[in-house]
Coordinates of N, CA and C in Angstrom, one line a residue:
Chain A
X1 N -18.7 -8.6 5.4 CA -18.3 -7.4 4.8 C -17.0 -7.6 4.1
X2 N -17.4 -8.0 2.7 CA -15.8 -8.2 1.9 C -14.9 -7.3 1.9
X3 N -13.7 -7.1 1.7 CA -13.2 -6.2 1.8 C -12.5 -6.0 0.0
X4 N -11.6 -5.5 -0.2 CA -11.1 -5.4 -1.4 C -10.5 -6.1 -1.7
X5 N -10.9 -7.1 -2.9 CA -10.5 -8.5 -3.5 C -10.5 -8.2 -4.9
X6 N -8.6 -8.9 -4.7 CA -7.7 -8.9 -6.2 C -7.7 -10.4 -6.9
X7 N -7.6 -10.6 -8.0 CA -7.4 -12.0 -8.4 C -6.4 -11.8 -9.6
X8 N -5.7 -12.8 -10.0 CA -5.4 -13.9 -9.1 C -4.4 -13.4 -8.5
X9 N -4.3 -14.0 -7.3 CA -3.2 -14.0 -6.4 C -1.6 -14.0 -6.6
X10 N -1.7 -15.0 -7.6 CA -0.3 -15.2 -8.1 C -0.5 -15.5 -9.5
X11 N 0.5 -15.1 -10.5 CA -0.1 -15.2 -11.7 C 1.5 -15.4 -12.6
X12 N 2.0 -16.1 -13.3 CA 2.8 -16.1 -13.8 C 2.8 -15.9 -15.3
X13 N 3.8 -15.3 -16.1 CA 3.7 -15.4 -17.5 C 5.4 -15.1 -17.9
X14 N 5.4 -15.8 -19.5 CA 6.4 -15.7 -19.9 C 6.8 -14.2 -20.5
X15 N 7.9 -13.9 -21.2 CA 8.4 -12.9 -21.6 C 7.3 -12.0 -22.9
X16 N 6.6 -11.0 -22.8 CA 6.1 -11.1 -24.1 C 4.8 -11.4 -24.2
X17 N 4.1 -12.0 -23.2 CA 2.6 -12.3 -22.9 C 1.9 -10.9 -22.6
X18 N 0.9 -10.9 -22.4 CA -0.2 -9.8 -21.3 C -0.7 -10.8 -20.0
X19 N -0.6 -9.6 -19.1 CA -1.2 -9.9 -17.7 C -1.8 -8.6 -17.6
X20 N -3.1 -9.7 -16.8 CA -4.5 -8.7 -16.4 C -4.7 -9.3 -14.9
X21 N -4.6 -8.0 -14.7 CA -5.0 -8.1 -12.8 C -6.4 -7.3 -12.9
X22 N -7.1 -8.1 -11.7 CA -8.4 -7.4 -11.5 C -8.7 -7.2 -9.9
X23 N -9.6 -6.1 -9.7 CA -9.2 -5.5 -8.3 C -11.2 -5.4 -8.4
X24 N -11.5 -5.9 -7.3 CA -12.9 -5.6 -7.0 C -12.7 -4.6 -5.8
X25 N -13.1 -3.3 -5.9 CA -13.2 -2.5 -4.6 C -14.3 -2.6 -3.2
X26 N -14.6 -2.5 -2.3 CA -15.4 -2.4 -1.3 C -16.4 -1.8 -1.7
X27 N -17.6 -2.7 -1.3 CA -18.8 -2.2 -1.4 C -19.0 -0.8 -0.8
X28 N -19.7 0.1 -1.9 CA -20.3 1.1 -1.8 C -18.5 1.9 -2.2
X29 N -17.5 1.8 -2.3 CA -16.6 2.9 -2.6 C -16.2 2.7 -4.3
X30 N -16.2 4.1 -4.6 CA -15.9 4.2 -6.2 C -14.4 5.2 -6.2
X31 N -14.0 4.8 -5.6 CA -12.6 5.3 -6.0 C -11.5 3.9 -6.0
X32 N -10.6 3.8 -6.9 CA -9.8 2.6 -7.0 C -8.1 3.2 -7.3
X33 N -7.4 2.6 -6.7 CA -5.7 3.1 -6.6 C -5.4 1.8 -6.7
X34 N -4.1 1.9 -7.8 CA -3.3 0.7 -8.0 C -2.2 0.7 -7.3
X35 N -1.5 0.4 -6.6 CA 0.2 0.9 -6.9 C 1.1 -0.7 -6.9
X36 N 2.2 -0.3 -6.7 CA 3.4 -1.7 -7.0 C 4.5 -1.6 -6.1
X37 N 4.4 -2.9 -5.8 CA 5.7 -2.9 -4.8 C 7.0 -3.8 -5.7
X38 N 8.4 -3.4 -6.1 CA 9.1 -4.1 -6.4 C 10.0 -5.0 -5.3
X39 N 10.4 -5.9 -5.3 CA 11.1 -6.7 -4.0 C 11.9 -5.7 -3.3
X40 N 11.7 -6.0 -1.6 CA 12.9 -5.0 -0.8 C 12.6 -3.9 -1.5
X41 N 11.2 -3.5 -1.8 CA 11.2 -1.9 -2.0 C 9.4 -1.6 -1.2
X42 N 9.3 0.0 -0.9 CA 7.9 0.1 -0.5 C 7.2 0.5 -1.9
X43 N 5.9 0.6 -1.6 CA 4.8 0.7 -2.4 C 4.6 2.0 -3.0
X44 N 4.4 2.1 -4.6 CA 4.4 3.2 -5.5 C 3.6 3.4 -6.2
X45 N 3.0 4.5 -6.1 CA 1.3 4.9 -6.8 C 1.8 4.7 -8.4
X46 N 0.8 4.3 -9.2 CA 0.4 3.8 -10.0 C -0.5 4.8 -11.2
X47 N -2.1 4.6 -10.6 CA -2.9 5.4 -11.3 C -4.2 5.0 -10.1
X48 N -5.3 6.1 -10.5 CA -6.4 6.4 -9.3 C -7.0 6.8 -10.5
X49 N -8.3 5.8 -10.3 CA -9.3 5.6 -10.8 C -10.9 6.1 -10.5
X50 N -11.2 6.9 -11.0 CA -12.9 6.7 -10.5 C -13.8 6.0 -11.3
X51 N -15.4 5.8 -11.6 CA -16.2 5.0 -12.4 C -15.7 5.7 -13.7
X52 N -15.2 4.5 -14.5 CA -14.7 5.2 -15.9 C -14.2 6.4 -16.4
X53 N -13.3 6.8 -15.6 CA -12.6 7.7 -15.5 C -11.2 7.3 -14.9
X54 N -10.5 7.8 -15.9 CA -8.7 7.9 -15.1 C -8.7 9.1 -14.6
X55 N -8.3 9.0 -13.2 CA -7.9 10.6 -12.6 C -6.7 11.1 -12.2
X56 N -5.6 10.7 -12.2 CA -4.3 10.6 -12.0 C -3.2 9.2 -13.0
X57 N -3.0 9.2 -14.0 CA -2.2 8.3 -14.0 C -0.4 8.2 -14.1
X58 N -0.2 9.4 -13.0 CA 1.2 10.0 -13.1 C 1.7 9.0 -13.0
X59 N 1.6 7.7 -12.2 CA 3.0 7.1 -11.8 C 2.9 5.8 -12.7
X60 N 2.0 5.5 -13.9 CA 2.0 4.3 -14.7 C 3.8 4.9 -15.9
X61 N 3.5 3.9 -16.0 CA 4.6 3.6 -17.4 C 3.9 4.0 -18.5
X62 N 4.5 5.1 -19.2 CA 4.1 5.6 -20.9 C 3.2 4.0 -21.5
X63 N 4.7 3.2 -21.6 CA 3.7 2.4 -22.8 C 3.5 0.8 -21.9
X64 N 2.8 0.4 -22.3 CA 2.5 -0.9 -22.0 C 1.8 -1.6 -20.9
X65 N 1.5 -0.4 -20.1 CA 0.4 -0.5 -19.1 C -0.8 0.2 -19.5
X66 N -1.8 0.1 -18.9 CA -3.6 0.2 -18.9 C -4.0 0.4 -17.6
X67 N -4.9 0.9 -17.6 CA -6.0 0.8 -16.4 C -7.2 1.4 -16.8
X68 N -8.7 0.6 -16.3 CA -9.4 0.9 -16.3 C -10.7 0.4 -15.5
X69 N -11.8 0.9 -15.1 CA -12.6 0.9 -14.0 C -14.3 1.1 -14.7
X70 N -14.5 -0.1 -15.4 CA -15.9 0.3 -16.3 C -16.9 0.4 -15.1
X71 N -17.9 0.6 -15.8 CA -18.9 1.4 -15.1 C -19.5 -0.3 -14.2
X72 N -19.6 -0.8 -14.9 CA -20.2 -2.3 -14.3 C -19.0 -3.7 -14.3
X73 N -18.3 -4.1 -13.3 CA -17.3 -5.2 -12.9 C -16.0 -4.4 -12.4
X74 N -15.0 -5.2 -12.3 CA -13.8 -4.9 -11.6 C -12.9 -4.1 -11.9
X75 N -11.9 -3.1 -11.8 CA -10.6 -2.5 -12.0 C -9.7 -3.6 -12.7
X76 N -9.1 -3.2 -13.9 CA -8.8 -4.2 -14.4 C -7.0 -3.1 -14.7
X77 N -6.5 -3.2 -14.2 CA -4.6 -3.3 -14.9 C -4.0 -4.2 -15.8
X78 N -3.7 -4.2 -16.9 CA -3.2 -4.4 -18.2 C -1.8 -4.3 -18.4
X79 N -1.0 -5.6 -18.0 CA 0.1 -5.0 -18.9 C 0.7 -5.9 -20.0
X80 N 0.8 -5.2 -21.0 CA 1.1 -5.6 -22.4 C 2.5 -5.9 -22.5
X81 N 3.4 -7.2 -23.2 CA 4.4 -7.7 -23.8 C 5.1 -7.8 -22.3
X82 N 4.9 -8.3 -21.5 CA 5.7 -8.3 -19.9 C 7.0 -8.2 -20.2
X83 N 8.1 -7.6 -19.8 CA 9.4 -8.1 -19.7 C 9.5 -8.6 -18.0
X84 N 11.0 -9.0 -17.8 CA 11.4 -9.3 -16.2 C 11.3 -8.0 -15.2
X85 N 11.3 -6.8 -15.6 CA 11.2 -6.2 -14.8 C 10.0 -5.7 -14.2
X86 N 9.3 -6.8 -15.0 CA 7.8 -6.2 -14.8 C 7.2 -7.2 -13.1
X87 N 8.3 -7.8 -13.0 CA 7.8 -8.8 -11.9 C 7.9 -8.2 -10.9
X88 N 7.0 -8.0 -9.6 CA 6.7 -7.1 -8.7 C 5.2 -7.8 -7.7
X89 N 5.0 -7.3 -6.8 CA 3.7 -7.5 -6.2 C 3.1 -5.9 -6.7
X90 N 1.6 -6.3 -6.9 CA 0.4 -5.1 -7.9 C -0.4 -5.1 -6.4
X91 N -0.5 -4.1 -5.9 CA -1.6 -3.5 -4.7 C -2.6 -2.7 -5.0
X92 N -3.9 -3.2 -5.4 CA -4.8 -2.2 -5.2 C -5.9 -2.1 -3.8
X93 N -6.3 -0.6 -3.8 CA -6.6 0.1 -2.6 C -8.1 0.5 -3.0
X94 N -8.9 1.0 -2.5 CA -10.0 1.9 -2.7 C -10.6 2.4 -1.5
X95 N -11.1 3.5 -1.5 CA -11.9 4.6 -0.9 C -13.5 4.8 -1.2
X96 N -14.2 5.2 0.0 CA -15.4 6.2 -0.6 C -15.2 6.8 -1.0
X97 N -14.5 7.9 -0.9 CA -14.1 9.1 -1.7 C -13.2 10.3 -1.6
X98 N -13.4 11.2 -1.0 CA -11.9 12.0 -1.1 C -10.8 11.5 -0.2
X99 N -9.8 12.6 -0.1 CA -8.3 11.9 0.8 C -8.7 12.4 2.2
X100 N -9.9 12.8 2.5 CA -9.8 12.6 4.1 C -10.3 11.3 4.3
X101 N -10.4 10.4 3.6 CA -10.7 8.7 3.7 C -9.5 7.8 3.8
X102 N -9.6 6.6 4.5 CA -8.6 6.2 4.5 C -8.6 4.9 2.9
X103 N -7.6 4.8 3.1 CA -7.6 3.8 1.5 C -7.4 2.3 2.3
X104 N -8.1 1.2 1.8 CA -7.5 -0.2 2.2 C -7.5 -1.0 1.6
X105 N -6.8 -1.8 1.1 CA -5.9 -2.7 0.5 C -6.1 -3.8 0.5
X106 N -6.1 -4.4 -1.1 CA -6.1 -5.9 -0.9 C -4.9 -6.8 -0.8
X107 N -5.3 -8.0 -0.9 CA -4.2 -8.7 -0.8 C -3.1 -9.0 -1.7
X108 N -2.9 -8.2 -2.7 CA -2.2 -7.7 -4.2 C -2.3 -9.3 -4.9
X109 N -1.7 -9.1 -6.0 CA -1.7 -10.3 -7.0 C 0.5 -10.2 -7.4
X110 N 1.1 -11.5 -7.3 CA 2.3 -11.6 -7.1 C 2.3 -12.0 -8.8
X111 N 3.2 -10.8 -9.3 CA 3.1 -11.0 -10.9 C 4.7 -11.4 -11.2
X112 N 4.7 -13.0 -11.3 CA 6.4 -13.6 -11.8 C 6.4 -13.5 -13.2
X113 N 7.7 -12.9 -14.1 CA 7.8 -12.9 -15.5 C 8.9 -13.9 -15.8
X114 N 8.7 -15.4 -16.0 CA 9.8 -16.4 -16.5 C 10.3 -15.7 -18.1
Chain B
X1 N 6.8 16.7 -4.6 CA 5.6 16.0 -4.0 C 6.0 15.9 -2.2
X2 N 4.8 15.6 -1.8 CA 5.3 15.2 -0.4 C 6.6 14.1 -0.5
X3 N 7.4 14.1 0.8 CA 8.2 12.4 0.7 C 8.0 12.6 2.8
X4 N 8.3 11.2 2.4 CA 8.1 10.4 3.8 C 9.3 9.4 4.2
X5 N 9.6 9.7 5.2 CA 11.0 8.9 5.6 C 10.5 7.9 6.6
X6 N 11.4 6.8 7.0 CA 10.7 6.0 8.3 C 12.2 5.8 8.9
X7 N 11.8 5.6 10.0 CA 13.0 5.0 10.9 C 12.8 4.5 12.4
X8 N 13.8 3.3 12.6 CA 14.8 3.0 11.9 C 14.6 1.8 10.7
X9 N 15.5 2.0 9.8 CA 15.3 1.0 8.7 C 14.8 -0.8 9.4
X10 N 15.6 -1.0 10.2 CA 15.8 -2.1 10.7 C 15.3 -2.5 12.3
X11 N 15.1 -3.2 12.8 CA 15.0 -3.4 14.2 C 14.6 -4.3 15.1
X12 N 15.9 -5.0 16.1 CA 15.3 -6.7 15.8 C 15.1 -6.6 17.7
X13 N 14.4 -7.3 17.9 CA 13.8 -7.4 19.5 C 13.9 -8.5 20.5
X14 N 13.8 -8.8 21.0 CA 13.6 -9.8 22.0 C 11.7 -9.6 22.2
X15 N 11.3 -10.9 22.3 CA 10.0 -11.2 22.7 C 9.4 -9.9 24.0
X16 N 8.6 -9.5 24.0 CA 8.1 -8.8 25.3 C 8.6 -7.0 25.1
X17 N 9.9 -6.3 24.1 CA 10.5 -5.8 24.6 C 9.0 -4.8 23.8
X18 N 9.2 -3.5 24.3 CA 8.8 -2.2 23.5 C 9.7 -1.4 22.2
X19 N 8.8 -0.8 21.7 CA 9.5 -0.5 20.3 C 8.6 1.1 19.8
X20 N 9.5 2.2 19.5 CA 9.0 3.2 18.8 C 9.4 3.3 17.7
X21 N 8.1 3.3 16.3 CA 8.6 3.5 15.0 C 8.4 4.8 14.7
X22 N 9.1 5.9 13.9 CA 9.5 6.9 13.7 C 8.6 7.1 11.9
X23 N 7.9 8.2 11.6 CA 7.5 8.0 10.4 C 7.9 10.1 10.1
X24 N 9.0 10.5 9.3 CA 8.7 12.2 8.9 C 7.9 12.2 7.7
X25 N 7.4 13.2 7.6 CA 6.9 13.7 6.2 C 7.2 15.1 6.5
X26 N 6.8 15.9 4.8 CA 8.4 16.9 4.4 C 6.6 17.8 4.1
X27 N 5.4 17.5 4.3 CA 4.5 18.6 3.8 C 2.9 18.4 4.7
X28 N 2.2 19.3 4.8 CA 1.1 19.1 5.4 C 0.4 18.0 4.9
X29 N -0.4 16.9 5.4 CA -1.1 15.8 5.2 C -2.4 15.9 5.5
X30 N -3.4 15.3 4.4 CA -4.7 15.5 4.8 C -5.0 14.1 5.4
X31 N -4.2 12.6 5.1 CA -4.0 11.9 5.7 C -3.0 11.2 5.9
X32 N -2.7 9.8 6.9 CA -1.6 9.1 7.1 C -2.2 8.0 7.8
X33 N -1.4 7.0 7.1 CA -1.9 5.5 7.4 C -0.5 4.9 7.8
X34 N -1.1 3.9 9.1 CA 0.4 3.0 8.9 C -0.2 1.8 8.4
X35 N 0.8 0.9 8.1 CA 0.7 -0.5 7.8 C 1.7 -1.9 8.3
X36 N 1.0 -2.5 8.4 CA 2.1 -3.8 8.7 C 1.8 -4.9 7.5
X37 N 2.9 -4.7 7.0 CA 3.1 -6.0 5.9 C 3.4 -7.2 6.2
X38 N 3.0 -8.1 6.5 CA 3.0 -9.7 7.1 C 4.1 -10.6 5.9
X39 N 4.7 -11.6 6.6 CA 5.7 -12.5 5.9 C 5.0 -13.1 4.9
X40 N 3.8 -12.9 4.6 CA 2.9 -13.7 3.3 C 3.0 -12.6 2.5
X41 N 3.0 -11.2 2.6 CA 3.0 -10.1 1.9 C 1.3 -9.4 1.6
X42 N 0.8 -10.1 2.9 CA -0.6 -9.0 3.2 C 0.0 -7.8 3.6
X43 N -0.9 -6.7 3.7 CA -0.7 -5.5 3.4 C -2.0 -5.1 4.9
X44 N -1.7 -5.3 6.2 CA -2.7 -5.0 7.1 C -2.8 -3.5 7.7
X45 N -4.1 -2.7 7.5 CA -4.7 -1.6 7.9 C -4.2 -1.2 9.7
X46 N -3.2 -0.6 10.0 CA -3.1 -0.4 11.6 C -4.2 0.8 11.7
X47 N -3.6 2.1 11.4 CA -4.2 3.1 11.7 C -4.2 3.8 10.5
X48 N -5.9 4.3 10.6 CA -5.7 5.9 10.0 C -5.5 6.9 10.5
X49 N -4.3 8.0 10.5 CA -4.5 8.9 11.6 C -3.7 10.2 11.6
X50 N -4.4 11.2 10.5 CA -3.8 12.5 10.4 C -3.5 13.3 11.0
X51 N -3.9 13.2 12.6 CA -3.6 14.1 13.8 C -3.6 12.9 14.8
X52 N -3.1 13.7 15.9 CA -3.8 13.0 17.2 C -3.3 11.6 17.6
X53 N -4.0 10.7 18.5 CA -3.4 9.5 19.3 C -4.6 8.4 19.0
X54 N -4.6 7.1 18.9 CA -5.5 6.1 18.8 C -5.0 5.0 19.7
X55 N -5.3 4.1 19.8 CA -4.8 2.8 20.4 C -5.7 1.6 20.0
X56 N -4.8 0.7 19.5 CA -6.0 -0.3 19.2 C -4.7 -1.9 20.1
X57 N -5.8 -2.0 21.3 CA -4.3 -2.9 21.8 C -3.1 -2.7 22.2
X58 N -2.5 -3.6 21.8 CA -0.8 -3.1 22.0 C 0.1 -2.4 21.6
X59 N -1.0 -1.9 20.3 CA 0.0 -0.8 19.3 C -1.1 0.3 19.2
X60 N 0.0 1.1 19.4 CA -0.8 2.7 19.6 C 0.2 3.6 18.3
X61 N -0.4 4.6 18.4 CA 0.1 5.9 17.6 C -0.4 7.5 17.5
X62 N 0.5 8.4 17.1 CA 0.5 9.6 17.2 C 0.8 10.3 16.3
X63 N 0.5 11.1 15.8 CA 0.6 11.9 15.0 C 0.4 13.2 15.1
X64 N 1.7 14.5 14.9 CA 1.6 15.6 15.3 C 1.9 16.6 14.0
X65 N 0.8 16.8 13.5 CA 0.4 16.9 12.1 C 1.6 18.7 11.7
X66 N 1.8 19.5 13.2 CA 2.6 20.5 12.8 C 3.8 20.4 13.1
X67 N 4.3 19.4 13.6 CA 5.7 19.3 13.6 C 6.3 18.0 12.4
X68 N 5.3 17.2 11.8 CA 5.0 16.5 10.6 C 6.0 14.8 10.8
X69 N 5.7 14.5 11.8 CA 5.8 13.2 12.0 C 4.6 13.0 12.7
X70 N 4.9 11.6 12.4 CA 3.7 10.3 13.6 C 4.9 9.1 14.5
X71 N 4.6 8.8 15.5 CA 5.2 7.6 15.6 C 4.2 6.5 16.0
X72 N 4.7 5.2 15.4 CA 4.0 4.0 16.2 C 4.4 3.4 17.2
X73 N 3.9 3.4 18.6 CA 4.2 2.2 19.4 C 4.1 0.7 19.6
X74 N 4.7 -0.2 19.5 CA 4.5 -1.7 19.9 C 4.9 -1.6 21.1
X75 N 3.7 -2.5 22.2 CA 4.3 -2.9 23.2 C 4.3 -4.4 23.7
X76 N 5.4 -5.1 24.5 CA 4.5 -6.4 24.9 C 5.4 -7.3 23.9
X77 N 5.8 -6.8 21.9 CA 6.1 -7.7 21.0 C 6.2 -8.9 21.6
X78 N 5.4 -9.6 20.1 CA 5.5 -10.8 20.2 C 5.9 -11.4 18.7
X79 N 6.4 -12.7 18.4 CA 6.8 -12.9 17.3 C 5.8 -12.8 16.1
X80 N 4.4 -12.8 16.0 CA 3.7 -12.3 15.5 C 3.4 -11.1 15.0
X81 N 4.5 -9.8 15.6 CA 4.6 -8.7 15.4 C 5.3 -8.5 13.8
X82 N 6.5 -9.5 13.8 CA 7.5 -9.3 12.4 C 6.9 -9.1 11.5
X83 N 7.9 -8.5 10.6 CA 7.2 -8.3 9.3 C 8.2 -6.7 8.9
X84 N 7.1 -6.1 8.3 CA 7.8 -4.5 7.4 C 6.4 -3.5 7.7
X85 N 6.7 -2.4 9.0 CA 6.1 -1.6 9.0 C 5.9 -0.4 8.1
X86 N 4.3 0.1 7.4 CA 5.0 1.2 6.6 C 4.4 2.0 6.8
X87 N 4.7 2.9 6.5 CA 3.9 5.0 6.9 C 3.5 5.3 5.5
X88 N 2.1 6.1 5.5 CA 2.1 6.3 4.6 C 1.3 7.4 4.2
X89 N 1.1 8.8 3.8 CA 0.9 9.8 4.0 C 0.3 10.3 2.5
X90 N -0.8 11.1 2.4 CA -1.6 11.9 1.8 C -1.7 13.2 1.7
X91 N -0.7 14.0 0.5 CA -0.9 15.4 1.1 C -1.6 16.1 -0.2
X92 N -1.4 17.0 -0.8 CA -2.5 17.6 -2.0 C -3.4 17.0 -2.7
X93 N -2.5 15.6 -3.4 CA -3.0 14.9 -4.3 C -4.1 13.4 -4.0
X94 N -4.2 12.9 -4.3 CA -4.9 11.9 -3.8 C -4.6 10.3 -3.5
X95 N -3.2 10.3 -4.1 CA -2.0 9.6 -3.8 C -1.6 8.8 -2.8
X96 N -1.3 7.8 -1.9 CA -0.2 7.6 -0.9 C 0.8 7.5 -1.3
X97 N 1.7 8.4 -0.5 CA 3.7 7.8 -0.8 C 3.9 7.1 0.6
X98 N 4.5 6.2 0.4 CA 4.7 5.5 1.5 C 6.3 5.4 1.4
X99 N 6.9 5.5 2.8 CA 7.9 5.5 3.0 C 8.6 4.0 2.7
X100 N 9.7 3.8 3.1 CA 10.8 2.4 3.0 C 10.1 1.2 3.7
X101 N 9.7 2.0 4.7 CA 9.8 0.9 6.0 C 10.5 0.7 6.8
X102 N 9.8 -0.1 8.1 CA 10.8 -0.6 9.1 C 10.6 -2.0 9.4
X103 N 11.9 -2.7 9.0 CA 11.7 -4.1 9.0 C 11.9 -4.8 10.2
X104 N 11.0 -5.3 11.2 CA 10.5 -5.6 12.4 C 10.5 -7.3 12.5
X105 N 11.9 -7.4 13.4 CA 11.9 -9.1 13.7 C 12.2 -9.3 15.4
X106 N 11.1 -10.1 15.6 CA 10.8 -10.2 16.8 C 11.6 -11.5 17.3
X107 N 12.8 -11.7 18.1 CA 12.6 -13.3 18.3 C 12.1 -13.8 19.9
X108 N 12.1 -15.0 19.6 CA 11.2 -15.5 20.8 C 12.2 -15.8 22.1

């Protein structure tokens, strides 16, 4: 019973590149939550996703982030021209479905910006 | 929005000893999870638990959904316990806010 699997794990890029995280959710659940942990900090919602639909994306950044959840493959987070502060561990979560469910978490993807 | 505090920030042990972690939230919750974050930076599922007591092992918890805390118990620690405990709560939105943490070092 897979659980929710992020790839890649660790991913580096320089200043000015794109990074793409992809988040496979648990079989049978169609809800997907991003959030981000910055070092020595706890974890900060993001955007919540359902099948091609954005449902929340209060806590993304105006410009240079993405998210989306096509109807067929993985939750994919986008982010465009990295700077340094973009460097953080990326957590995504997923549910069956509403918030009386618990959410569980993959193993995030550790994003370094040289 | 809801917010969630934890305490104490810090908390370092001796092998064997017992430990209560402390989690408030400021608004009614439809849910609350805790977590233990491992020194690799896994993110491991303890409890889901909006009301009420569970036990799984040596770590139990509670939650008293009208007075708006939960606490977690460790008993027994072992150095396998360290790491960054976190609370993390569900109230209108569909969201978790998770608190700071409690950063949990066990020595042998």
């Amino acid at each position: 019973n897979a659980g929710v699997m992020q790839n890649p794990r660790h991913l580096v890029r320089r200043r000015g590149q794109e990074a793409r995280l992809r988040c496979s959710p648990m079989k049978g659940h169609s809800h997907v939550y991003w959030y981000r942990q910055l070092p020595e900090e706890g974890l900060k919602f993001m955007v919540y996703l359902q099948k091609e639909n954005i449902i929340d994306e209060s806590g993304m950044p105006k410009e240079r982030f993405s998210a989306e959840f096509p109807k067929e493959g993985p939750s994919i987070l986008r982010i465009q021209q990295v700077v340094r502060g973009d460097s953080a561990a990326y957590f995504c979560a997923s549910s069956p479905g509403s918030n009386l469910q618990p959410q569980h978490f993959g193993d995030g993807t550790r994003l370094s910006i040289l | 929005g809801i917010q969630v505090e934890q305490s104490p920030p810090d908390l370092i042990l001796q092998e064997g000893a017992n430990s209560t972690l402390r989690c408030n939230f400021s608004d009614s919750v439809n849910n609350l999870q805790w977590f233990h974050q491992n020194p690799w930076g896994q993110l491991i599922n303890l409890f889901y638990i909006p009301s009420g007591t569970k036990q799984n092992g040596r770590l139990s918890a509670t939650t008293v959904a009208t007075e708006r805390y939960s606490l977690l118990y460790i008993s027994s620690s072992q150095t396998t316990d360290s790491g960054v405990y976190f609370c993390a709560a569900q109230g209108g939105s569909e969201k978790l806010v998770f608190g700071k943490g409690t950063k949990l070092t066990v020595n042998p």
